[in-house]
mmCIF file of C-alpha atoms in Angstrom:
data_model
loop_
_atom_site.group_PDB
_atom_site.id
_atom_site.type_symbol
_atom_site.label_atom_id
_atom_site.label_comp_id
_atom_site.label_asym_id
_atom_site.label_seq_id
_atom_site.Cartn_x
_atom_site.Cartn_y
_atom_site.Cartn_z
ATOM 1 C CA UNK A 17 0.000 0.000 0.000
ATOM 2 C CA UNK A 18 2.533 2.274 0.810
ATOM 3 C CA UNK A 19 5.417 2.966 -0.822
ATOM 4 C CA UNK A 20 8.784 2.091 0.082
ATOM 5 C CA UNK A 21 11.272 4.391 0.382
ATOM 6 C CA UNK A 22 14.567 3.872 -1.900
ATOM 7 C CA UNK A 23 16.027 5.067 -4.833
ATOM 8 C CA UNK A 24 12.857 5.061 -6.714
ATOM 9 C CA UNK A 25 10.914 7.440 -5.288
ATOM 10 C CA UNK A 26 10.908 10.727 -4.009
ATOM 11 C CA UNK A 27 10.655 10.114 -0.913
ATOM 12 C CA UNK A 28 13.902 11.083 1.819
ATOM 13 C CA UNK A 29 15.656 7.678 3.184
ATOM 14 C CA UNK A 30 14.981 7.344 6.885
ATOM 15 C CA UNK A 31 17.976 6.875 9.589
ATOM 16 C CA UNK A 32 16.434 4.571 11.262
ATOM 17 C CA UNK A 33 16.790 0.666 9.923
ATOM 18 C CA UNK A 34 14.032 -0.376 7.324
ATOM 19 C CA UNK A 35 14.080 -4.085 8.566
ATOM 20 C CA UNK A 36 12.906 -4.794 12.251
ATOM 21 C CA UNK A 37 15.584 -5.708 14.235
ATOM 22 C CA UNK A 38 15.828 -9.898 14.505
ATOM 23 C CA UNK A 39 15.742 -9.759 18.677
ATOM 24 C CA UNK A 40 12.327 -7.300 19.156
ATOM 25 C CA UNK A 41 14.398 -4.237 20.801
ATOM 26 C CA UNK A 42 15.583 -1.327 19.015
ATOM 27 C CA UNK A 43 19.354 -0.554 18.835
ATOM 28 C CA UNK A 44 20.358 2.897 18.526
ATOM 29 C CA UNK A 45 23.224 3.220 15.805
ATOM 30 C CA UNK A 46 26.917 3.424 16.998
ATOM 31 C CA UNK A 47 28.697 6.507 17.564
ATOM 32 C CA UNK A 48 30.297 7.994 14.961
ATOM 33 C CA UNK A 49 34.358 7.376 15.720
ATOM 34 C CA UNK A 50 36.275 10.893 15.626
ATOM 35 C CA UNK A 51 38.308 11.453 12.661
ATOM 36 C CA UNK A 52 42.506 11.013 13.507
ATOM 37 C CA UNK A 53 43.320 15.257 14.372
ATOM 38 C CA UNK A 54 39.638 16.086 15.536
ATOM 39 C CA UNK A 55 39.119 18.001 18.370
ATOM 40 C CA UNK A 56 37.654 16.417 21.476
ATOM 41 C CA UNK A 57 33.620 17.668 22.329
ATOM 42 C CA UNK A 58 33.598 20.969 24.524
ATOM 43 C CA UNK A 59 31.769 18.408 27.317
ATOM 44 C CA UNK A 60 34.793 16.139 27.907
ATOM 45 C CA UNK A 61 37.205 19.097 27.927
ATOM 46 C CA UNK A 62 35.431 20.955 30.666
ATOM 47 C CA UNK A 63 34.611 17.602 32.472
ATOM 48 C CA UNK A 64 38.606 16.633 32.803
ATOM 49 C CA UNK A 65 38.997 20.333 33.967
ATOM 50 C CA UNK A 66 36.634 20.495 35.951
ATOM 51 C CA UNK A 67 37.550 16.966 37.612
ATOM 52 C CA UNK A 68 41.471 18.216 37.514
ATOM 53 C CA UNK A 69 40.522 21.630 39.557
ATOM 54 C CA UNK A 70 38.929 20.009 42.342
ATOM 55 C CA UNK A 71 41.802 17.279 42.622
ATOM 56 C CA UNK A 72 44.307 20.308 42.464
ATOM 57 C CA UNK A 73 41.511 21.610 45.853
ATOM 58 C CA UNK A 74 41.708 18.814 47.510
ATOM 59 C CA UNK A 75 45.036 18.155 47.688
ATOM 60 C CA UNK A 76 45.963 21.842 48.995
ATOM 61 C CA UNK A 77 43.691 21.293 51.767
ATOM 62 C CA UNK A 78 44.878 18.151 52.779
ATOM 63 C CA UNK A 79 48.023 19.979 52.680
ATOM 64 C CA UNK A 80 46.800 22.722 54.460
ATOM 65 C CA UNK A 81 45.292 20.185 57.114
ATOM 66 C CA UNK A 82 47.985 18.182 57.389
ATOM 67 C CA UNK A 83 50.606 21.782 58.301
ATOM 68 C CA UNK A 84 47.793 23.090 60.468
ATOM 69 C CA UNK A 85 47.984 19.624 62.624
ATOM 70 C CA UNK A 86 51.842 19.866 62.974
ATOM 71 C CA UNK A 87 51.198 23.364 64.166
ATOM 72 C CA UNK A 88 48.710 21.841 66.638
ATOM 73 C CA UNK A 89 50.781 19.644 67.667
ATOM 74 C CA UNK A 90 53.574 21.439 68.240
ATOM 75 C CA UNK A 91 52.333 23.616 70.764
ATOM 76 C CA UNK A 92 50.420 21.109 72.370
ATOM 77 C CA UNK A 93 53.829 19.446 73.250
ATOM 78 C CA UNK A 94 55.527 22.958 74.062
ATOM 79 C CA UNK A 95 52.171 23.561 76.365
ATOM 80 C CA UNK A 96 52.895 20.466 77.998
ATOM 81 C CA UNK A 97 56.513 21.056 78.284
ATOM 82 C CA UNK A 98 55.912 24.227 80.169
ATOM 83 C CA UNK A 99 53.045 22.524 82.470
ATOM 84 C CA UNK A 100 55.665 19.660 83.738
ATOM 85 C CA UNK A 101 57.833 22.509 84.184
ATOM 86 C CA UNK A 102 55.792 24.725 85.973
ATOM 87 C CA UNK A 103 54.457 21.772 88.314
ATOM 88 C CA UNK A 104 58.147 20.593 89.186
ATOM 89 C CA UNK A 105 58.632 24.378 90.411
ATOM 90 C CA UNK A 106 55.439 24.446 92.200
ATOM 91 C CA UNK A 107 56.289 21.043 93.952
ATOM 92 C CA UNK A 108 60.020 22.117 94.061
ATOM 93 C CA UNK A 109 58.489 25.841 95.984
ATOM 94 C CA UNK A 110 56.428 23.748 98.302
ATOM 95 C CA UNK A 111 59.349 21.337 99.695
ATOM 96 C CA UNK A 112 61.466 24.705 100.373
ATOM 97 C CA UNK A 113 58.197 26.061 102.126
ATOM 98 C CA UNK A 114 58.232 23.152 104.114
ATOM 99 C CA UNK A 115 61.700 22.680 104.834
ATOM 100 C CA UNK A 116 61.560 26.775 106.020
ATOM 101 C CA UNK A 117 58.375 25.831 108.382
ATOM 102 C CA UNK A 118 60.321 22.898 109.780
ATOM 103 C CA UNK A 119 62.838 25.525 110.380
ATOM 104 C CA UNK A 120 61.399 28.051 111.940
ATOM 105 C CA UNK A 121 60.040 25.410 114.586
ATOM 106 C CA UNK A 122 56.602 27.614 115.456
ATOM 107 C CA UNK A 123 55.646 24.878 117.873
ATOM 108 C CA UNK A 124 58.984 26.177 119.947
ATOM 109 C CA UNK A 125 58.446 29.894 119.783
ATOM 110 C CA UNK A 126 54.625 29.013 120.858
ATOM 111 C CA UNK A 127 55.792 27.513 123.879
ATOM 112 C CA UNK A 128 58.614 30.261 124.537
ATOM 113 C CA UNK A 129 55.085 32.719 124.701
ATOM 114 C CA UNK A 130 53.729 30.546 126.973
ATOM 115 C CA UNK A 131 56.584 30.671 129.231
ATOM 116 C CA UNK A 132 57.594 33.954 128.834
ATOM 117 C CA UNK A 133 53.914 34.980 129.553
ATOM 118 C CA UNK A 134 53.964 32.935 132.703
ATOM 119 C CA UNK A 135 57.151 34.086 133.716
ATOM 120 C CA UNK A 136 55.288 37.705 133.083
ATOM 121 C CA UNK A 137 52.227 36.703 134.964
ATOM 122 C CA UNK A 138 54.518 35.489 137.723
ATOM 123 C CA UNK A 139 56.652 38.722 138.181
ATOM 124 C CA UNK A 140 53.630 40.932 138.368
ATOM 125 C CA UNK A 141 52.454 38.966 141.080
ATOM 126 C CA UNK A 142 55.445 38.803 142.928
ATOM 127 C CA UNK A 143 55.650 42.507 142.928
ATOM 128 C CA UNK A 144 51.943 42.997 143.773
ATOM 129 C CA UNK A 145 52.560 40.633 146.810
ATOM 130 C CA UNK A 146 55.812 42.553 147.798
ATOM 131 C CA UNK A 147 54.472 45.377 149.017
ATOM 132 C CA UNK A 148 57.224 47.538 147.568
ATOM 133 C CA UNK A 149 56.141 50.271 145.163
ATOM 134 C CA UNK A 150 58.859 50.716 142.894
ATOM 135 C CA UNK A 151 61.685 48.273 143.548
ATOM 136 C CA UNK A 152 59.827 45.282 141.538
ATOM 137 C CA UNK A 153 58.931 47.164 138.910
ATOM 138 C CA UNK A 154 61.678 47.117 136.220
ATOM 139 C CA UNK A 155 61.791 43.222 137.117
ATOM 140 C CA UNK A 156 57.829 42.960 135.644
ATOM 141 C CA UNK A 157 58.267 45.799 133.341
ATOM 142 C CA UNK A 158 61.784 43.208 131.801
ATOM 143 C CA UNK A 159 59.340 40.201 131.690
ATOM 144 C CA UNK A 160 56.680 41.720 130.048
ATOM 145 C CA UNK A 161 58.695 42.954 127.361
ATOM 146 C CA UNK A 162 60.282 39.462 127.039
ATOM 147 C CA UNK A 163 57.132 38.254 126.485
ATOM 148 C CA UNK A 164 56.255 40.962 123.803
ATOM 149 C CA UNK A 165 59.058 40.111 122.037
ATOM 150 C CA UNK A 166 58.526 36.441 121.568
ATOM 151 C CA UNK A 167 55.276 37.306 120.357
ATOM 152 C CA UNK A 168 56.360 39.761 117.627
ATOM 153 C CA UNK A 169 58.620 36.979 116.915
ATOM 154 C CA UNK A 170 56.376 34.476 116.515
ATOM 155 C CA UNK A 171 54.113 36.738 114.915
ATOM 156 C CA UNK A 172 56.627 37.647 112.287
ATOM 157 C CA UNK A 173 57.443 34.211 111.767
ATOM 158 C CA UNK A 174 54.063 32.689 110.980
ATOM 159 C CA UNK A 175 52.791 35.226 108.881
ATOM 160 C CA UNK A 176 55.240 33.716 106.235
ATOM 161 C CA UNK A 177 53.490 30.692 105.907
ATOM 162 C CA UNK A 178 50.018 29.538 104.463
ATOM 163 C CA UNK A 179 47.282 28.698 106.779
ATOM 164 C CA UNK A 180 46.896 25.262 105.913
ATOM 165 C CA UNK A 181 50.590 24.710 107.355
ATOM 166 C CA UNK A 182 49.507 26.213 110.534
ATOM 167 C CA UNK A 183 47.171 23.469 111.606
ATOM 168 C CA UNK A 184 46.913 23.444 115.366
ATOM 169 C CA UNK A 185 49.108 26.747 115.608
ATOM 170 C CA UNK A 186 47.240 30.215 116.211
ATOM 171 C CA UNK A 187 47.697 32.800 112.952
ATOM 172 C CA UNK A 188 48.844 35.153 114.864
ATOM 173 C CA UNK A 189 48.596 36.350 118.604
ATOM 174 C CA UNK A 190 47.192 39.002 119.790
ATOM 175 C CA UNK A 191 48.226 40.839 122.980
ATOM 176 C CA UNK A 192 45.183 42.981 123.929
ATOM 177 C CA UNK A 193 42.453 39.998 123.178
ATOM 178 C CA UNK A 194 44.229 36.445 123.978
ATOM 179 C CA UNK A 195 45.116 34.642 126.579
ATOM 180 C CA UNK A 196 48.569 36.126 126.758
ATOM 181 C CA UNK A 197 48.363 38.933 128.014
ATOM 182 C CA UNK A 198 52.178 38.833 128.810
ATOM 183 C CA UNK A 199 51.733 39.609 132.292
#
């Protein structure tokens, strides 16, 4: 009924094949191979650039990763360098603290108040039993300034140490509102 397209007739030859394909599907017709000295399609060209640019990223951030870590790690070792250091002071400051408190032997001077107080206590009594108005008085006036002066010691010599060395040991004494009175 219709006629066939060929040579005959005026009709345009179809791309497509005239005869059914043997296996039922429909095969579309093989790429045309690039002649020898033809230039590659714009689509592959900006593909492999494209693909070459972020490979070219990629690797300067790894780079740039990889230097920033070193940094990192770097100062985390000088950080801990200086925190051993600064420990070993610290531990090396509190042994010579010590070995000062150990020195100054507070529990002694404490107990040369205590006598010196009584020894105070004991003079002005003396003299206030003697009956004497003046003659006892540079002997009490001597003690009591004994006793003063081993409290200023003392005094001086614990406020150069922390509290938490002075366990059992007063901060400080205090003439006018403890029990030594020094006299």
């Amino acid at each position: 009924m219709y006629a066939q397209p060929g040579p005959d007739t005026n009709l345009p030859t179809p791309d497509w094949p005239t005869a059914p394909p043997t296996s039922g599907v429909w095969q579309a017709p093989a790429p045309a191979e690039l002649p020898a000295g033809s230039r590659r399609p714009t689509r592959v060209t900006v593909a492999v650039a494209v693909a070459a640019l972020l490979l070219l990223v990629l690797a300067v951030d790894g780079l740039a990763v990889l230097t920033f870590r070193g940094q990192q790690r770097g100062q985390t070792t000088r950080l801990d360098r200086e925190l051993t250091a600064h420990r070993l002071a610290q531990q090396q400051a509190r042994e010579e603290l010590q070995a000062r408190f150990r020195q100054a032997d507070l529990p002694g001077k404490l107990q040369t108040v205590l006598a010196r107080n009584k020894a105070a206590t004991a003079a002005l009594l003396a003299w206030g039993t003697s009956g004497q108005a003046s003659s006892g008085l540079k002997t009490v006036r001597q003690a009591r300034n004994e006793c003063a002066d081993a409290v200023i010691d003392y005094n001086a010599t614990a406020a150069r140490f922390p509290n938490d060395m002075l366990t059992g040991l007063p901060r400080r004494i205090n003439l006018s509102d403890d029990p030594v009175g020094c006299g």
